Amino acid sequence: MNTEASTLKDLDAVRSMIKRHKLNDYIFGAVGLSFIMLILLTLLVLFIDLIIDGYPKLMSWDFFTSFPSRRAASAGLLSALVGSALVMIITFVSAVPMGVAAAIYLEEYAKKNWLSEVIEVNVTNLAAVPSIIYGLLALGLFVYILDFGTSILTAGLTLGLLILPVVIVATREAIRGIPVAIREAAYAVGATKWQVVSQHVVRYATGGILTGVIIGMARAIGETAPVITIGALTFIAFLPPSPVTTSAPFLNFDWLWSGFTVLPIQMFSWLSRPGADFHVNAAAAGAVIIVVTLLMNGIAIRMRYNIRKKIKWQ
Amino acid sequence: MEIQISDRLAKKFRRNLIERGIEFLLLLAAMSAVFTTIAIVCILLYESYTFFEHVSLRDFLTDTQWTPLFADAHYGIMPLVSGTVTTAAIALAFAIPVGTIGAIYLSEFASHRVRETVKPILELLEGVPTIVFGYFALLLVTPLLQKLIPGLPTFNMLGPGIVIGIMVIPYIASVSEDAMRAVPMSMREGSYAMGATRFQTAIRVVTPAAISGIIAAYILAISRAVGETMVVAIAAGQQPNLTFNPMDSAATITAYIVQVAMGDLPHGSIGYQSIFAAGLVLMLMTLFFNLLGHFTRKKFREAY
């Protein structure tokens, strides 16, 4: 009788413990979900607010086709849009071939020795260097030692160095995903190492490489600090010389040396002025930057997702 | 017959030569990472060296004022360091708990569908440019805080700190979640088989097993918060101020560099050199955290 009662008591204790633990589970699940939702909602509210603030400007075509001005009402984004596009050309040309080549070397050619170890450590470390440090490098090296001045070339090269680790890491990951069998098949029919790499490995890894390139370029478009550091925060109400001319040789490289402004710099300059009317312009510029970068990142993440899901080699 | 052989040998020779050439070019490209690091270190050291010819290291480390652009110039880095540390500390006090709980939820509690929806969004948010967060800090978060805390100045460290926190949460959550996902299923199953609940499994089995990845995420987040520039340059003020009070306005190392770069300082002046000295300190701080992250990952890495 006595033992039966104590067994029942024990059973009750166990049951209440299970209940308590289940409650803990439930509470933690609820807290976790609400934290995640809270963060996502906060960011959503912030983005929506930005678009609402900039709405009057975003709806007028003039905003995209006029130069910055001392009057907030007539100030526009034209020189910043053109500047961003031209800087991105240089960034792309400097970072992508170099980054892809570096990744190919590290994945396909490098022997396991101290040199490849040093290169790897450097790539990881560069990815974590604050962007403003790249600005200081560019200020000392490009602006003064190489005497490129505060030009589109300097900005493009700076951002190129900045996204180099991004391109290298993404390319390596893409190359690593190509199975050895592909390489062996190519070697078996007599291809040289470079033929294997360039005609097979890199070709099959193109999707993965492209995602890295897009994410890197999106980062470069939004990057502000290094571009300010090279001294680019100036009033630019002109366009650089056109890269394409109507007469032979049809190409003109004077734009490389031209002064410029880019989207985030323009936003910063509007934001740092007192007075709410310029803040509307800043919000509109911010909305443009967000839409461009989110779109690029979205495409890249989507692509990566599809690549991971669809292509299964084995 | 003989001609044929030598012809083939010549072809093979040429082919090998081209292959060697290409390998060399690829090596050069890979070395660009090393050259960049060397260039950064050289530029920072070179300009700082001339700076330290004017300013003694003792003043640099002990003076409580940083006013290189004033007539009465003081070169004490501590006010900038205090600003940097305070904003980063606010950011992490906010981001680490929220990010970690979010990661545990996503990895151990969330349904497949929730995880597959939230994870890409987090990755997407990592790509939002920091200048936009500067806008939020100045024009949304600070005005809101001013309503809650009367007397809060327009430029303060609390607002930017919180915004940097919001900025690094997706990063912490996403990287920690990756680390927890990498813990093998058999460990969870073992725990469940012993009668543990989800919460117990998450806290006592999965989190300790993934701790190296989680700590690495924290440390990289610290490094990001310390190096963050635009948010503080816009919303924390430009006045170097030796204080750890979040309500005060203060300049960080990064904000000071931006402030000087916006002006028109002549090349070679002491003001110009001072941003490289400040940059060197920033670089050393982030390098410390990066190395710490590297070794934590190595030391605590558990192989399954």
Coordinates of C-alpha atoms in Angstrom, one line a residue:
Chain A
M1 CA 0.0 0.0 0.0
N2 CA 2.7 2.3 1.1
T3 CA 5.0 1.4 -1.9
E4 CA 2.1 1.9 -4.3
A5 CA 1.5 5.4 -3.0
S6 CA 5.1 6.3 -3.4
T7 CA 5.2 4.9 -6.9
L8 CA 2.2 7.0 -7.8
K9 CA 3.9 10.0 -6.2
D10 CA 7.0 9.3 -8.3
L11 CA 5.0 8.9 -11.4
D12 CA 3.3 12.2 -10.7
A13 CA 6.7 13.8 -10.2
V14 CA 8.0 12.4 -13.5
R15 CA 4.8 13.5 -15.3
S16 CA 5.1 17.1 -13.9
M17 CA 8.8 17.1 -14.9
I18 CA 7.9 16.1 -18.4
K19 CA 5.3 18.8 -18.5
R20 CA 7.7 21.4 -17.3
H21 CA 10.3 20.4 -19.9
K22 CA 7.7 20.5 -22.6
L23 CA 6.7 23.9 -21.4
N24 CA 10.4 25.0 -21.6
D25 CA 10.6 23.7 -25.2
Y26 CA 7.5 25.6 -26.1
I27 CA 8.6 28.8 -24.4
F28 CA 12.0 28.7 -26.1
G29 CA 10.4 28.0 -29.5
A30 CA 8.1 31.0 -29.0
V31 CA 11.0 33.3 -27.9
G32 CA 13.2 32.2 -30.8
L33 CA 10.5 32.7 -33.4
S34 CA 9.5 36.1 -32.0
F35 CA 13.2 37.2 -32.0
I36 CA 13.6 36.2 -35.6
M37 CA 10.3 37.8 -36.6
L38 CA 11.2 40.9 -34.6
I39 CA 14.5 41.4 -36.4
L40 CA 13.0 40.7 -39.8
L41 CA 10.0 43.1 -39.1
T42 CA 12.3 45.8 -37.8
L43 CA 14.4 45.7 -41.0
L44 CA 11.2 45.6 -43.1
V45 CA 9.9 48.7 -41.3
L46 CA 13.2 50.5 -41.8
F47 CA 13.2 49.7 -45.5
I48 CA 9.6 50.7 -46.0
D49 CA 10.2 53.9 -44.1
L50 CA 13.1 54.7 -46.3
I51 CA 11.0 54.2 -49.5
I52 CA 8.2 56.3 -48.0
D53 CA 10.6 59.1 -47.1
G54 CA 12.1 59.1 -50.5
Y55 CA 8.8 58.5 -52.4
P56 CA 8.3 62.1 -53.7
K57 CA 11.8 62.0 -55.3
L58 CA 11.6 58.4 -56.5
M59 CA 8.5 59.2 -58.5
S60 CA 10.0 62.0 -60.5
W61 CA 12.0 61.1 -63.5
D62 CA 14.0 64.4 -63.1
F63 CA 15.6 62.9 -60.0
F64 CA 17.5 60.4 -62.1
T65 CA 18.4 62.8 -64.9
S66 CA 19.6 65.9 -63.1
F67 CA 22.9 66.8 -61.5
P68 CA 23.4 67.5 -57.7
S69 CA 22.4 71.0 -56.9
R70 CA 22.5 73.4 -54.0
R71 CA 18.8 73.4 -54.0
A72 CA 17.3 70.2 -52.7
A73 CA 14.3 70.3 -54.9
S74 CA 16.3 70.2 -58.2
A75 CA 19.1 68.0 -57.0
G76 CA 19.4 64.6 -58.8
L77 CA 21.4 61.4 -59.0
L78 CA 22.7 61.6 -62.6
S79 CA 26.4 62.0 -61.9
A80 CA 26.2 59.4 -59.1
L81 CA 24.6 56.8 -61.4
V82 CA 27.1 57.3 -64.2
G83 CA 30.0 57.4 -61.7
S84 CA 28.9 54.2 -60.0
A85 CA 28.6 52.4 -63.4
L86 CA 32.0 53.5 -64.5
V87 CA 33.7 52.7 -61.2
M88 CA 32.0 49.2 -61.4
I89 CA 33.6 48.6 -64.8
I90 CA 37.1 49.1 -63.4
T91 CA 36.2 47.0 -60.3
F92 CA 35.0 44.2 -62.4
V93 CA 37.9 44.3 -64.8
S94 CA 40.5 44.4 -61.9
A95 CA 38.9 42.0 -59.5
V96 CA 37.3 39.2 -61.5
P97 CA 40.1 37.9 -63.7
M98 CA 42.6 38.2 -60.9
G99 CA 40.3 36.6 -58.3
V100 CA 39.3 33.7 -60.6
A101 CA 43.0 33.1 -61.6
A102 CA 44.1 33.2 -57.9
A103 CA 41.3 30.7 -57.0
I104 CA 42.3 28.4 -59.9
Y105 CA 45.9 28.4 -58.7
L106 CA 45.0 27.7 -55.1
E107 CA 42.6 24.8 -56.0
E108 CA 44.2 23.2 -59.0
Y109 CA 47.9 24.1 -59.0
A110 CA 49.1 24.9 -55.5
K111 CA 51.1 22.2 -53.8
K112 CA 50.8 21.8 -50.1
N113 CA 53.7 23.9 -49.0
W114 CA 54.4 27.0 -47.0
L115 CA 53.7 29.4 -49.9
S116 CA 50.2 28.2 -50.5
E117 CA 49.6 28.3 -46.7
V118 CA 50.8 31.9 -46.7
I119 CA 48.5 32.8 -49.6
E120 CA 45.5 31.1 -47.9
V121 CA 46.1 32.9 -44.6
N122 CA 46.3 36.2 -46.4
V123 CA 43.1 35.7 -48.3
T124 CA 41.2 34.8 -45.1
N125 CA 42.7 37.8 -43.3
L126 CA 42.0 40.3 -46.1
A127 CA 38.3 39.3 -46.1
A128 CA 38.1 40.5 -42.5
V129 CA 40.1 43.8 -42.9
P130 CA 37.7 46.8 -42.3
S131 CA 36.9 48.5 -45.6
I132 CA 38.2 51.8 -44.4
I133 CA 41.7 50.3 -44.2
Y134 CA 41.5 49.7 -48.0
G135 CA 40.7 53.4 -48.3
L136 CA 43.9 54.3 -46.4
L137 CA 45.9 51.9 -48.7
A138 CA 44.4 53.6 -51.7
L139 CA 45.0 57.0 -50.4
G140 CA 48.7 56.3 -49.8
L141 CA 49.3 54.1 -52.8
F142 CA 47.0 55.0 -55.7
V143 CA 46.4 58.7 -54.9
Y144 CA 49.9 59.8 -53.9
I145 CA 52.6 57.2 -54.7
L146 CA 51.2 56.2 -58.1
D147 CA 49.7 59.7 -58.6
F148 CA 46.3 58.5 -60.0
G149 CA 44.6 61.3 -58.0
T150 CA 41.0 61.0 -56.8
S151 CA 39.8 59.4 -60.0
I152 CA 37.5 56.7 -61.3
L153 CA 40.5 54.5 -61.8
T154 CA 41.6 54.9 -58.1
A155 CA 38.1 54.2 -56.8
G156 CA 37.6 51.2 -59.1
L157 CA 41.0 49.6 -58.2
T158 CA 40.3 50.2 -54.5
L159 CA 36.9 48.5 -54.6
G160 CA 38.5 45.8 -56.8
L161 CA 41.0 45.0 -54.0
L162 CA 38.2 45.1 -51.5
I163 CA 36.1 42.4 -53.3
L164 CA 39.1 40.3 -54.4
P165 CA 38.8 37.9 -51.3
V166 CA 35.0 37.5 -52.0
V167 CA 35.6 36.5 -55.6
I168 CA 38.5 34.1 -54.6
V169 CA 36.5 32.4 -51.9
A170 CA 33.4 31.9 -54.0
T171 CA 35.4 30.7 -57.0
R172 CA 37.3 28.2 -54.9
E173 CA 34.1 26.8 -53.5
A174 CA 32.7 26.5 -57.0
I175 CA 35.8 24.7 -58.3
R176 CA 35.9 22.4 -55.3
G177 CA 32.4 21.2 -56.2
I178 CA 33.5 19.8 -59.6
P179 CA 34.2 16.1 -59.1
V180 CA 37.6 14.6 -59.8
A181 CA 36.1 12.2 -62.4
I182 CA 35.6 15.2 -64.8
R183 CA 39.3 16.1 -64.6
E184 CA 40.3 12.5 -65.0
A185 CA 38.2 12.1 -68.1
A186 CA 39.7 15.1 -69.7
Y187 CA 43.3 14.0 -68.8
A188 CA 42.5 10.5 -70.2
V189 CA 41.9 12.0 -73.7
G190 CA 45.2 13.8 -73.5
A191 CA 44.3 17.3 -72.4
T192 CA 47.0 19.3 -70.6
K193 CA 46.4 20.7 -67.2
W194 CA 45.4 24.2 -68.5
Q195 CA 43.1 22.6 -71.0
V196 CA 41.4 20.6 -68.3
V197 CA 41.1 23.6 -66.1
S198 CA 40.0 26.2 -68.6
Q199 CA 37.8 24.0 -70.9
H200 CA 36.2 21.8 -68.2
V201 CA 36.6 22.8 -64.6
V202 CA 36.1 26.5 -64.9
R203 CA 33.3 26.1 -67.5
Y204 CA 31.3 23.8 -65.2
A205 CA 31.9 26.1 -62.2
T206 CA 30.8 29.2 -64.0
G207 CA 27.5 29.4 -62.2
G208 CA 29.1 29.3 -58.8
I209 CA 31.8 31.8 -59.8
L210 CA 29.1 34.1 -61.1
T211 CA 27.3 34.2 -57.8
G212 CA 30.5 35.2 -56.0
V213 CA 31.1 37.9 -58.6
I214 CA 27.6 39.3 -58.2
I215 CA 27.7 39.3 -54.4
G216 CA 31.1 41.1 -54.6
M217 CA 29.9 43.7 -57.1
A218 CA 26.8 44.4 -55.0
R219 CA 29.2 45.0 -52.0
A220 CA 31.3 47.3 -54.1
I221 CA 28.3 49.4 -55.2
G222 CA 27.2 50.0 -51.6
E223 CA 30.7 50.6 -50.2
T224 CA 31.2 54.1 -48.9
A225 CA 34.0 54.4 -46.4
P226 CA 37.0 53.6 -48.7
V227 CA 35.7 55.9 -51.5
I228 CA 35.4 58.8 -49.0
T229 CA 38.9 58.1 -47.7
I230 CA 40.4 58.7 -51.1
G231 CA 38.8 62.1 -51.1
A232 CA 35.8 61.6 -53.3
L233 CA 33.3 63.7 -51.3
T234 CA 33.1 66.6 -53.6
F235 CA 30.5 68.5 -55.5
I236 CA 30.3 66.8 -58.9
A237 CA 27.9 68.4 -61.4
F238 CA 29.4 67.1 -64.6
L239 CA 29.8 63.8 -66.3
P240 CA 33.1 62.1 -67.0
P241 CA 34.2 62.1 -70.7
S242 CA 32.3 59.5 -72.6
P243 CA 34.1 56.1 -72.9
V244 CA 32.7 55.7 -76.4
T245 CA 33.3 58.3 -79.2
T246 CA 31.8 58.7 -82.6
S247 CA 35.1 58.9 -84.5
A248 CA 37.9 56.3 -84.7
P249 CA 39.2 54.6 -82.5
F250 CA 35.8 54.9 -80.9
L251 CA 37.2 54.4 -77.4
N252 CA 38.4 57.1 -75.1
F253 CA 40.1 56.4 -71.8
D254 CA 40.1 60.0 -70.4
W255 CA 37.2 59.0 -68.1
L256 CA 39.6 56.9 -66.1
W257 CA 41.2 60.1 -64.7
S258 CA 38.0 62.1 -64.2
G259 CA 36.6 63.2 -60.9
F260 CA 33.4 61.4 -60.0
T261 CA 30.8 60.7 -57.4
V262 CA 29.0 57.4 -56.7
L263 CA 25.6 56.6 -55.2
P264 CA 26.5 56.0 -51.6
I265 CA 28.8 59.1 -51.5
Q266 CA 25.9 61.2 -52.9
M267 CA 23.6 59.8 -50.3
F268 CA 26.2 60.6 -47.5
S269 CA 26.6 64.1 -48.7
W270 CA 22.9 64.7 -48.7
L271 CA 22.5 63.0 -45.3
S272 CA 25.3 65.1 -43.7
R273 CA 23.5 68.4 -44.6
P274 CA 21.3 69.9 -42.0
G275 CA 17.7 70.4 -43.1
A276 CA 15.0 67.9 -43.8
D277 CA 14.6 68.6 -47.5
F278 CA 18.0 67.1 -48.4
H279 CA 17.2 64.1 -46.2
V280 CA 14.4 63.3 -48.7
N281 CA 17.0 63.1 -51.4
A282 CA 19.1 60.9 -49.1
A283 CA 16.2 58.6 -48.5
A284 CA 15.6 58.3 -52.2
A285 CA 19.2 57.6 -53.0
G286 CA 19.2 55.0 -50.1
A287 CA 16.1 53.3 -51.6
V288 CA 17.9 53.1 -55.0
I289 CA 21.0 51.6 -53.4
I290 CA 19.0 49.1 -51.4
V291 CA 16.9 48.0 -54.4
V292 CA 20.1 47.5 -56.5
T293 CA 22.1 45.6 -53.9
L294 CA 19.2 43.5 -52.7
L295 CA 18.3 42.6 -56.3
M296 CA 21.9 41.6 -57.1
N297 CA 22.2 39.6 -53.8
G298 CA 18.8 38.1 -54.4
I299 CA 19.7 36.9 -57.8
A300 CA 23.1 35.5 -56.6
I301 CA 21.5 33.7 -53.6
R302 CA 18.8 32.2 -55.8
M303 CA 21.4 31.0 -58.3
R304 CA 23.5 29.4 -55.6
Y305 CA 20.4 27.7 -54.2
N306 CA 19.5 26.3 -57.6
I307 CA 23.1 25.2 -58.3
R308 CA 23.2 23.3 -54.9
K309 CA 19.8 21.7 -55.6
K310 CA 19.9 20.8 -59.2
I311 CA 23.4 19.8 -60.2
K312 CA 24.4 16.6 -58.5
W313 CA 27.4 15.1 -60.1
Q314 CA 27.7 11.6 -58.7
Chain B
M1 CA 61.1 9.8 -89.7
E2 CA 63.6 11.7 -87.8
I3 CA 62.0 15.0 -88.7
Q4 CA 58.7 13.7 -87.4
I5 CA 60.1 12.9 -84.0
S6 CA 61.9 16.2 -83.5
D7 CA 58.7 17.9 -84.7
R8 CA 56.7 16.2 -82.1
L9 CA 59.3 17.0 -79.5
A10 CA 59.3 20.6 -80.4
K11 CA 55.5 20.6 -80.1
K12 CA 55.7 19.0 -76.7
F13 CA 58.3 21.5 -75.6
R14 CA 56.2 24.4 -76.7
R15 CA 53.2 23.0 -75.0
N16 CA 55.1 22.5 -71.7
L17 CA 56.4 26.0 -72.0
I18 CA 53.0 27.5 -72.4
E19 CA 51.7 25.4 -69.5
R20 CA 54.6 26.6 -67.3
G21 CA 53.9 30.2 -68.3
I22 CA 50.2 29.9 -67.4
E23 CA 51.0 28.4 -64.1
F24 CA 53.3 31.3 -63.3
L25 CA 50.6 33.8 -64.3
L26 CA 48.1 32.1 -62.0
L27 CA 50.7 32.1 -59.2
L28 CA 51.1 35.9 -59.7
A29 CA 47.4 36.4 -59.4
A30 CA 47.3 34.3 -56.2
M31 CA 50.2 36.3 -54.8
S32 CA 48.1 39.5 -55.3
A33 CA 46.5 38.7 -51.9
V34 CA 50.0 38.6 -50.3
F35 CA 51.0 41.8 -52.1
T36 CA 47.9 43.6 -50.9
T37 CA 48.6 42.7 -47.3
I38 CA 52.2 43.8 -47.6
A39 CA 51.1 47.1 -49.3
I40 CA 48.6 47.8 -46.5
V41 CA 51.1 47.1 -43.8
C42 CA 53.8 49.1 -45.5
I43 CA 51.6 52.2 -46.2
L44 CA 50.3 52.2 -42.6
L45 CA 53.7 51.7 -41.1
Y46 CA 55.4 54.3 -43.3
E47 CA 53.0 57.1 -42.7
S48 CA 52.7 56.2 -39.0
Y49 CA 56.4 56.3 -38.7
T50 CA 56.6 59.9 -39.8
F51 CA 53.7 60.6 -37.5
F52 CA 55.6 59.1 -34.5
E53 CA 58.6 61.2 -35.3
H54 CA 56.4 64.2 -34.2
V55 CA 54.5 62.5 -31.5
S56 CA 55.9 60.3 -28.8
L57 CA 54.4 56.9 -28.3
R58 CA 53.8 57.8 -24.7
D59 CA 51.7 60.8 -25.6
F60 CA 49.9 58.7 -28.1
L61 CA 48.9 56.1 -25.6
T62 CA 48.4 58.3 -22.5
D63 CA 47.1 61.7 -23.5
T64 CA 43.4 62.0 -22.9
Q65 CA 42.7 64.4 -25.8
W66 CA 42.7 63.8 -29.6
T67 CA 42.8 67.2 -31.4
P68 CA 45.3 66.9 -34.2
L69 CA 43.5 69.5 -36.3
F70 CA 43.4 72.2 -33.6
A71 CA 46.1 74.9 -32.9
D72 CA 46.6 73.3 -29.5
A73 CA 47.2 69.8 -30.9
H74 CA 47.0 66.7 -28.7
Y75 CA 47.6 63.2 -29.9
G76 CA 46.1 60.8 -27.4
I77 CA 44.4 57.9 -29.2
M78 CA 42.4 56.8 -26.2
P79 CA 39.3 59.0 -26.8
L80 CA 38.9 57.4 -30.3
V81 CA 39.5 54.0 -28.8
S82 CA 36.9 54.6 -26.1
G83 CA 34.4 55.6 -28.7
T84 CA 35.1 52.6 -30.8
V85 CA 34.9 50.2 -27.9
T86 CA 31.7 51.7 -26.5
T87 CA 29.8 51.5 -29.8
A88 CA 31.0 48.0 -30.5
A89 CA 30.1 46.9 -27.0
I90 CA 26.5 48.3 -27.3
A91 CA 26.2 46.5 -30.7
L92 CA 27.4 43.2 -29.4
A93 CA 25.4 43.3 -26.1
F94 CA 22.4 43.5 -28.4
A95 CA 23.4 41.3 -31.2
I96 CA 25.0 38.3 -29.5
P97 CA 22.0 37.2 -27.4
V98 CA 19.4 37.8 -30.2
G99 CA 21.6 36.3 -32.9
T100 CA 22.4 33.2 -30.8
I101 CA 18.8 32.5 -29.8
G102 CA 17.8 33.1 -33.4
A103 CA 20.4 30.6 -34.6
I104 CA 19.4 28.0 -32.0
Y105 CA 15.8 28.4 -33.0
L106 CA 16.5 28.2 -36.7
S107 CA 18.7 25.2 -36.4
E108 CA 16.9 23.1 -33.8
F109 CA 13.3 24.3 -33.5
A110 CA 12.1 25.8 -36.8
S111 CA 10.3 23.7 -39.3
H112 CA 11.9 23.0 -42.6
R113 CA 9.8 25.6 -44.3
V114 CA 10.5 28.4 -41.9
R115 CA 14.3 27.7 -42.1
E116 CA 14.3 27.6 -45.9
T117 CA 12.5 31.0 -45.9
V118 CA 14.4 32.8 -43.2
K119 CA 18.0 31.6 -44.1
P120 CA 18.1 33.2 -47.6
I121 CA 16.6 36.4 -46.1
L122 CA 19.3 36.6 -43.5
E123 CA 22.0 36.1 -46.2
L124 CA 20.3 38.8 -48.2
L125 CA 20.4 41.2 -45.3
E126 CA 24.1 40.7 -44.9
G127 CA 24.5 42.5 -48.2
V128 CA 22.7 45.8 -47.2
P129 CA 25.2 48.7 -47.5
T130 CA 26.1 50.3 -44.2
I131 CA 25.4 53.8 -45.4
V132 CA 21.7 52.9 -45.4
F133 CA 22.0 51.8 -41.7
G134 CA 23.6 55.2 -41.1
Y135 CA 20.4 56.8 -42.3
F136 CA 18.4 54.7 -39.9
A137 CA 20.6 55.5 -37.0
L138 CA 20.4 59.3 -37.5
L139 CA 16.9 59.8 -38.7
L140 CA 14.9 56.9 -37.2
V141 CA 16.5 55.2 -34.2
T142 CA 17.9 58.3 -32.5
P143 CA 14.7 60.3 -32.7
L144 CA 12.9 57.3 -31.3
L145 CA 15.4 57.0 -28.4
Q146 CA 15.1 60.7 -27.8
K147 CA 11.4 60.2 -27.0
L148 CA 12.3 57.4 -24.5
I149 CA 15.3 59.1 -23.0
P150 CA 14.8 62.9 -22.7
G151 CA 17.9 64.9 -23.0
L152 CA 19.7 62.5 -25.4
P153 CA 21.8 64.5 -27.8
T154 CA 21.2 64.2 -31.6
F155 CA 24.6 62.6 -31.9
N156 CA 25.2 59.8 -29.4
M157 CA 26.7 56.4 -29.2
L158 CA 23.6 54.5 -28.2
G159 CA 21.7 54.8 -31.4
P160 CA 24.5 53.9 -33.8
G161 CA 25.5 51.0 -31.4
I162 CA 22.0 49.6 -31.6
V163 CA 21.9 50.0 -35.3
I164 CA 25.3 48.2 -35.7
G165 CA 23.8 45.5 -33.5
I166 CA 20.8 45.1 -35.9
M167 CA 23.3 45.1 -38.7
V168 CA 25.4 42.2 -37.4
I169 CA 22.5 40.0 -36.1
P170 CA 21.8 38.4 -39.5
Y171 CA 25.5 37.6 -39.7
I172 CA 25.8 36.0 -36.2
A173 CA 22.6 34.1 -36.7
S174 CA 23.5 32.8 -40.2
V175 CA 27.1 31.8 -39.4
S176 CA 26.1 30.2 -36.0
E177 CA 23.3 28.3 -37.6
D178 CA 25.7 26.9 -40.2
A179 CA 27.9 25.7 -37.4
M180 CA 25.0 24.0 -35.6
R181 CA 23.7 22.4 -38.7
A182 CA 27.1 20.8 -39.2
V183 CA 26.7 18.9 -35.9
P184 CA 25.9 15.3 -37.0
M185 CA 22.3 14.1 -36.6
S186 CA 23.5 11.0 -34.6
M187 CA 24.4 13.3 -31.7
R188 CA 20.9 14.7 -31.5
E189 CA 19.4 11.3 -31.9
G190 CA 21.6 10.0 -29.0
S191 CA 20.4 12.8 -26.8
Y192 CA 16.7 12.3 -27.7
A193 CA 17.1 8.6 -27.1
M194 CA 18.1 9.4 -23.5
G195 CA 14.9 11.2 -23.1
A196 CA 16.1 14.8 -23.5
T197 CA 13.8 17.4 -24.8
R198 CA 14.6 19.6 -27.8
F199 CA 15.6 22.5 -25.6
Q200 CA 17.9 20.3 -23.5
T201 CA 19.4 18.8 -26.7
A202 CA 19.9 22.2 -28.2
I203 CA 21.6 23.7 -25.1
R204 CA 23.6 20.8 -23.8
V205 CA 24.5 18.9 -26.9
V206 CA 24.3 20.9 -30.1
T207 CA 25.6 24.2 -28.8
P208 CA 28.7 22.8 -27.0
A209 CA 29.4 20.7 -30.1
A210 CA 29.2 23.8 -32.4
I211 CA 30.9 26.2 -30.0
S212 CA 34.0 26.8 -32.1
G213 CA 31.9 28.0 -35.0
I214 CA 29.6 30.0 -32.8
I215 CA 32.6 31.8 -31.1
A216 CA 34.2 32.4 -34.5
A217 CA 30.9 34.1 -35.6
Y218 CA 31.0 36.3 -32.5
I219 CA 34.6 37.3 -33.0
L220 CA 34.1 38.1 -36.7
A221 CA 31.1 40.2 -35.6
I222 CA 33.3 42.0 -33.1
S223 CA 35.7 42.7 -35.8
R224 CA 32.9 44.1 -38.0
A225 CA 31.5 46.3 -35.3
V226 CA 34.9 47.7 -34.5
G227 CA 35.7 48.5 -38.2
E228 CA 32.2 49.8 -39.0
T229 CA 32.5 53.3 -40.4
M230 CA 29.5 54.9 -42.0
V231 CA 26.9 54.4 -39.2
V232 CA 29.2 56.0 -36.5
A233 CA 30.5 58.7 -38.9
I234 CA 26.9 59.8 -39.6
A235 CA 25.2 59.3 -36.2
A236 CA 27.8 59.3 -33.4
G237 CA 29.2 62.7 -33.8
Q238 CA 32.7 63.9 -34.8
Q239 CA 34.0 65.1 -31.4
P240 CA 36.6 62.8 -29.8
N241 CA 35.5 62.3 -26.3
L242 CA 37.1 60.1 -23.6
T243 CA 33.9 58.5 -22.3
F244 CA 32.2 55.2 -22.1
N245 CA 28.8 56.7 -21.6
P246 CA 26.5 55.6 -24.4
M247 CA 24.5 58.8 -24.1
D248 CA 27.4 61.0 -25.0
S249 CA 28.5 61.9 -28.5
A250 CA 31.9 60.6 -29.4
A251 CA 34.1 59.9 -32.4
T252 CA 35.4 56.5 -33.3
I253 CA 38.7 55.7 -35.1
T254 CA 36.8 55.1 -38.3
A255 CA 34.7 58.3 -37.9
Y256 CA 37.9 60.3 -37.4
I257 CA 39.4 59.0 -40.6
V258 CA 36.3 59.9 -42.6
Q259 CA 36.2 63.3 -41.0
V260 CA 39.7 64.1 -42.0
A261 CA 39.3 62.6 -45.5
M262 CA 36.3 64.8 -46.1
G263 CA 38.3 67.9 -45.4
D264 CA 41.2 69.2 -47.5
L265 CA 44.3 68.3 -45.6
P266 CA 47.6 68.7 -47.5
H267 CA 49.5 65.5 -48.2
G268 CA 52.3 65.0 -45.7
S269 CA 50.9 67.2 -43.0
I270 CA 50.6 65.8 -39.4
G271 CA 46.8 65.7 -39.7
Y272 CA 47.2 63.6 -42.9
Q273 CA 49.6 61.3 -41.1
S274 CA 47.4 61.0 -38.0
I275 CA 44.7 59.1 -39.9
F276 CA 47.3 56.4 -40.8
A277 CA 48.3 56.2 -37.2
A278 CA 44.7 55.8 -36.2
G279 CA 44.2 53.3 -39.1
L280 CA 47.2 51.3 -37.8
V281 CA 45.5 51.1 -34.3
L282 CA 42.3 49.9 -36.0
M283 CA 44.1 47.4 -38.0
L284 CA 45.9 46.0 -35.0
M285 CA 42.6 45.7 -33.1
T286 CA 40.8 43.8 -35.9
L287 CA 43.9 41.7 -36.5
F288 CA 43.9 40.7 -32.9
F289 CA 40.3 39.6 -33.1
N290 CA 40.8 37.8 -36.4
L291 CA 43.7 35.9 -35.0
L292 CA 41.7 35.1 -31.9
G293 CA 38.9 33.8 -34.1
H294 CA 41.3 31.7 -36.1
F295 CA 42.9 30.0 -33.1
T296 CA 39.5 29.5 -31.3
R297 CA 38.3 27.7 -34.3
K298 CA 41.4 25.6 -34.3
K299 CA 41.5 24.9 -30.6
F300 CA 37.9 24.1 -30.0
R301 CA 37.2 22.3 -33.3
E302 CA 35.8 19.0 -32.6
A303 CA 36.0 16.5 -35.4
Y304 CA 33.1 14.1 -35.9

